XYZ file of C-alpha atoms in Angstrom:
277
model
C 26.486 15.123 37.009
C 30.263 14.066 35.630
C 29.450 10.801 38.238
C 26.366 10.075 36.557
C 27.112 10.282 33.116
C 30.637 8.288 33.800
C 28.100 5.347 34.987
C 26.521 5.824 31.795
C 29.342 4.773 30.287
C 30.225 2.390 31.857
C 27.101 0.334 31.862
C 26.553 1.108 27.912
C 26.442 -1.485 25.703
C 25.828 -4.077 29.251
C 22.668 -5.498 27.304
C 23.515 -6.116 24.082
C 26.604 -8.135 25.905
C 24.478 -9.765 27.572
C 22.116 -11.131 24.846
C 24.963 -12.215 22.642
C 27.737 -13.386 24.766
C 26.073 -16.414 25.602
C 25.647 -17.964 21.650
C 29.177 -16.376 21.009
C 30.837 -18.287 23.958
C 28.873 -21.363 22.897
C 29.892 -21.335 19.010
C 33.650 -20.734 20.132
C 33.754 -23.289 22.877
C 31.781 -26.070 20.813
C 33.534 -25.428 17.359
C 36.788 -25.272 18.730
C 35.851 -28.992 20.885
C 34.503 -29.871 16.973
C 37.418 -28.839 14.702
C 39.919 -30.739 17.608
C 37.975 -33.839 17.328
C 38.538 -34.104 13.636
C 41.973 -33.056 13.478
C 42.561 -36.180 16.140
C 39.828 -38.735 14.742
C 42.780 -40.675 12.898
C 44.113 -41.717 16.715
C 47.015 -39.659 16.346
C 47.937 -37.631 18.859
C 46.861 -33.902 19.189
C 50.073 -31.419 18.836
C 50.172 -27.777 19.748
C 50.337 -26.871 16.073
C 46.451 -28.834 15.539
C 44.958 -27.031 18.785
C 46.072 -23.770 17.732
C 44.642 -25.080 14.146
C 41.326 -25.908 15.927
C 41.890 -22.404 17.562
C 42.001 -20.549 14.661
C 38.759 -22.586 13.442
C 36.901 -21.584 16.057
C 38.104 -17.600 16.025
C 37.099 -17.907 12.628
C 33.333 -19.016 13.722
C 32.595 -16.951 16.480
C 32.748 -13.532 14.289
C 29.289 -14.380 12.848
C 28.428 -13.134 16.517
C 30.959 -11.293 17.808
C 31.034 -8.664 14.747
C 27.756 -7.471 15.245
C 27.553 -7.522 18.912
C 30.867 -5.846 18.855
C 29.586 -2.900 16.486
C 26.456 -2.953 18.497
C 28.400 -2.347 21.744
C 30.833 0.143 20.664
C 27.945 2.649 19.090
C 25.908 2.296 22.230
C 29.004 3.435 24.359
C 30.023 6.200 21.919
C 26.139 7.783 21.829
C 26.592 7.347 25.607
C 30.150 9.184 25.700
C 29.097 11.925 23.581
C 25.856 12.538 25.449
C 28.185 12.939 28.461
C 30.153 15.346 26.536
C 27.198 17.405 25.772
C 25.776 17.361 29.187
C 29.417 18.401 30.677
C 30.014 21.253 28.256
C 28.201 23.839 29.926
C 30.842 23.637 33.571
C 33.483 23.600 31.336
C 32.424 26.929 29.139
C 31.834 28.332 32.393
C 35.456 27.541 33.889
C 36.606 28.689 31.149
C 34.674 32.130 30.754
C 35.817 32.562 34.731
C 33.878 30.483 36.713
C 34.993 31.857 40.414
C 32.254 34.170 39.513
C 29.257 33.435 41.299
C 26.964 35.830 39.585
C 27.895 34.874 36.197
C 28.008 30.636 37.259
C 24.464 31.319 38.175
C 23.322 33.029 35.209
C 25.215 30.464 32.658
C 23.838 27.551 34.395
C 20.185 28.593 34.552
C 20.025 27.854 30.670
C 18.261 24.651 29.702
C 20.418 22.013 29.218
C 20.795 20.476 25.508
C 18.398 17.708 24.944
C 20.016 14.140 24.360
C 18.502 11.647 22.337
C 18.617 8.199 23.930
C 19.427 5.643 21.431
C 18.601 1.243 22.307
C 20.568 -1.335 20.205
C 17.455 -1.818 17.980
C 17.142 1.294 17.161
C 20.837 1.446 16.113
C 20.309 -2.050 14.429
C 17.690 -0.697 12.276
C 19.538 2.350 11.238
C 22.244 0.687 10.260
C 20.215 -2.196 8.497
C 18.414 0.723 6.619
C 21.040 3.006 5.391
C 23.752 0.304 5.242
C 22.045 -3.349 4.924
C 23.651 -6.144 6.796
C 27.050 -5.546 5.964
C 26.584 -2.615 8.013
C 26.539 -4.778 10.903
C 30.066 -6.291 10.247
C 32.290 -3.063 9.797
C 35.519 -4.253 11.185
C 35.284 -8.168 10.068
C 38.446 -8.271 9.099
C 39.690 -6.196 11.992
C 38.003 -8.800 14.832
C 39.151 -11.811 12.682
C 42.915 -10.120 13.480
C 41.757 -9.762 17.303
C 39.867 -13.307 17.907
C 41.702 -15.220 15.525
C 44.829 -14.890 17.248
C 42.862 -15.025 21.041
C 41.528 -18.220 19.987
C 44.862 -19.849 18.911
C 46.898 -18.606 22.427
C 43.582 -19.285 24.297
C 42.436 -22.932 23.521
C 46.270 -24.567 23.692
C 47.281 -22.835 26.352
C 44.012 -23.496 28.409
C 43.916 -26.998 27.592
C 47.356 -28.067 28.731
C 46.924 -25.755 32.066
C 43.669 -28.040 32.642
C 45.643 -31.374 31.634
C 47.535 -30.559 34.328
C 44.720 -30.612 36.837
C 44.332 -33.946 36.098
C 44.316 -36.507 39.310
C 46.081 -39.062 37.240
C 46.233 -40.758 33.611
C 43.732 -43.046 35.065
C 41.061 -40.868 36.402
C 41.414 -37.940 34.120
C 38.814 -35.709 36.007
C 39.908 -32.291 37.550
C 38.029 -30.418 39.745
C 35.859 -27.257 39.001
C 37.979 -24.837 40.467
C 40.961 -25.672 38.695
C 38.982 -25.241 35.189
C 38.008 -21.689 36.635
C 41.921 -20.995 37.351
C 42.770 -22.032 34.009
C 40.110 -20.329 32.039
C 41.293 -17.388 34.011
C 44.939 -17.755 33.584
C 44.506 -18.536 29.610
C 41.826 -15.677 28.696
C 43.670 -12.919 30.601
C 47.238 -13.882 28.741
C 45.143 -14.060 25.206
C 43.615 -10.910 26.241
C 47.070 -8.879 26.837
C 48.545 -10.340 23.727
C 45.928 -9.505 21.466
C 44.929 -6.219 23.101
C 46.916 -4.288 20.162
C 44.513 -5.821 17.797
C 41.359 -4.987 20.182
C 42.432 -1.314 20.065
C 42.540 -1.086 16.260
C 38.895 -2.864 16.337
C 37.191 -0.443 18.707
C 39.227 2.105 16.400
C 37.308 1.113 13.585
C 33.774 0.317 14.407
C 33.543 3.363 16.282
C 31.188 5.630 13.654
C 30.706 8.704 15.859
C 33.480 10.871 16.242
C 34.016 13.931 18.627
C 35.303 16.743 17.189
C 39.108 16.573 17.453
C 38.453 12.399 17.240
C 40.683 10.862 14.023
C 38.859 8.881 11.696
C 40.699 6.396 9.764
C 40.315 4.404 6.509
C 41.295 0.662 7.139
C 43.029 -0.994 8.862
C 47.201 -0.171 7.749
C 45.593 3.627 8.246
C 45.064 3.228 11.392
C 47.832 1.735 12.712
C 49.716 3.950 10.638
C 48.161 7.109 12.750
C 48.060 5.632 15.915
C 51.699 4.948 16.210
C 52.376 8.594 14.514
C 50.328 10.223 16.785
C 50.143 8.751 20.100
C 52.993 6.194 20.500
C 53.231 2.472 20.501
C 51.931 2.047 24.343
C 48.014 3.063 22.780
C 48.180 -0.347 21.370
C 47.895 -1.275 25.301
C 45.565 1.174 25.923
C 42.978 -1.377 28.235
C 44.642 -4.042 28.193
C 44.440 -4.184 32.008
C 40.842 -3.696 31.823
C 40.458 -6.214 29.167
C 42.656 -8.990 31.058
C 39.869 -8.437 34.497
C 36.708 -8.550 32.083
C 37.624 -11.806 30.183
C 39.938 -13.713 33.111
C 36.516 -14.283 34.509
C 33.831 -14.751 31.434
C 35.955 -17.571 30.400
C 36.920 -18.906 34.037
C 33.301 -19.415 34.683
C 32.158 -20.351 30.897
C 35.309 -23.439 31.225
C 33.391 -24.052 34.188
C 29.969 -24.280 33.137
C 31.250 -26.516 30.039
C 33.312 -28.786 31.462
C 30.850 -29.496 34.529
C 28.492 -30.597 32.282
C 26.124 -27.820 33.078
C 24.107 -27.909 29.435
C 23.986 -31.601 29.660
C 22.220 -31.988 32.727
C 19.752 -28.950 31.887
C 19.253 -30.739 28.548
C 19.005 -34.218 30.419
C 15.702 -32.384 31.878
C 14.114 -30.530 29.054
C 10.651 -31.478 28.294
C 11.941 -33.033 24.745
C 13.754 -35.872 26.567
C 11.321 -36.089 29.274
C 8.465 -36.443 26.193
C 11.107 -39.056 24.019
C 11.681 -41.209 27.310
């Protein structure tokens, strides 16, 4: 039962990820390729202090997605983490009231177990659209601006002069696909670590069910205030492993997909140019 609920968890969430990662990758990738453009249109060359500009542009962008997928994300893994709870309560009363009894292991566990309510992201949508309205759905804005502000401006520098150096020379500027995986692996995982601190503090905050003996904090200041009171510097790197193996790929394969040219040629076939030829 602990196996199955822990799976739960784990997979929680997986769908609303995977509706909205895809325009959130393709807002930060395009606006940050945008806001570089115009900061080099004069023909002047492109310093580290105008990528991470075009960085922070783009960080800036993307929360009109990531916000509410975030929120979205985080309350579908918290009704799934307190259903577990629920679920797992009965073995533990029982351990507790002596559980190397058989007799009395039987008779606590022949009681029906508590009935969890499923939730789906609409459902949680429309609750919060009801009771809340829209700003509802971006709790923590100024909590993921701290997290993918910051991602964005080690992300996009860093990535683009680990891909510059894939190059085959300054005449044929072209480097292969794998090497734009390596890089978007290599760049997202460091941006990951660095702003993990900041990621913690998020979750922290958009999380709107609390366990029992769960803190609940008012802003941000508050909670980093109790955090480092309570359980130490090292939480702010609570997941950061994690994080670093969950976005090392996503953007090693979205670099990939961008740089190849994979949109283009799709679009090159889409019945409006096939109709405008």
């Amino acid at each position: 039962v602990t196996l199955k609920y822990a799976t739960v968890l784990v997979i929680a969430g997986a769908a609303v990820n995977l509706t909205l990662v895809t325009p959130e990758k393709a807002i930060k990738l395009a606006a940050n390729d945008f806001f570089r453009h115009q900061l080099s249109k004069d023909g002047g060359k492109l310093t580290v202090f105008k990528e991470m500009l075009a960085g922070c542009c783009a960080g800036m962008c993307q929360v009109t997605i990531t916000t509410p997928m975030e929120m979205l994300k985080i309350q579908l893994q918290d009704a799934g983490r307190l259903a577990a709870q629920q679920r797992v309560m009965p073995s533990v009363v029982a351990l507790k009231m002596g559980g190397t009894s058989a007799v009395l292991s039987r008779a606590y566990n022949t009681s029906p177990a508590p009935q969890v309510i499923r939730v789906s992201a609409m459902e949680i949508t429309r609750e919060l659209l009801r009771t809340k309205g829209v700003t509802g759905l971006y709790r923590g804005l100024g909590a993921t601006l701290m997290r993918d502000i910051p991602f964005s401006v080690v992300y996009f520098p860093l990535f683009a002069h680990l891909h510059q150096l894939g190059q085959h020379s300054s005449e044929d500027p072209s480097v292969p696909f794998y090497w734009s995986f390596t890089s978007g692996c290599l760049a997202g995982s460091i941006a990951a670590v660095v702003v993990s601190p900041c990621d913690v503090v998020k979750t922290r905050l958009q999380s709107l069910k609390k366990g029992a003996n769960e803190e609940t904090y008012n802003g941000v200041v508050d909670c980093v205030r109790k955090i480092l009171r309570k359980e130490g510097p090292g939480a702010f790197l609570k997941g950061a492993s994690c994080r670093a193996l969950v976005i090392a790929p996503l953007f090693g394969i979205a670099q990939v997909v961008y740089f190849v040219g994979v949109g283009e040629f799709l679009l090159g076939y889409s019945p409006y140019n096939i109709y405008s030829a």
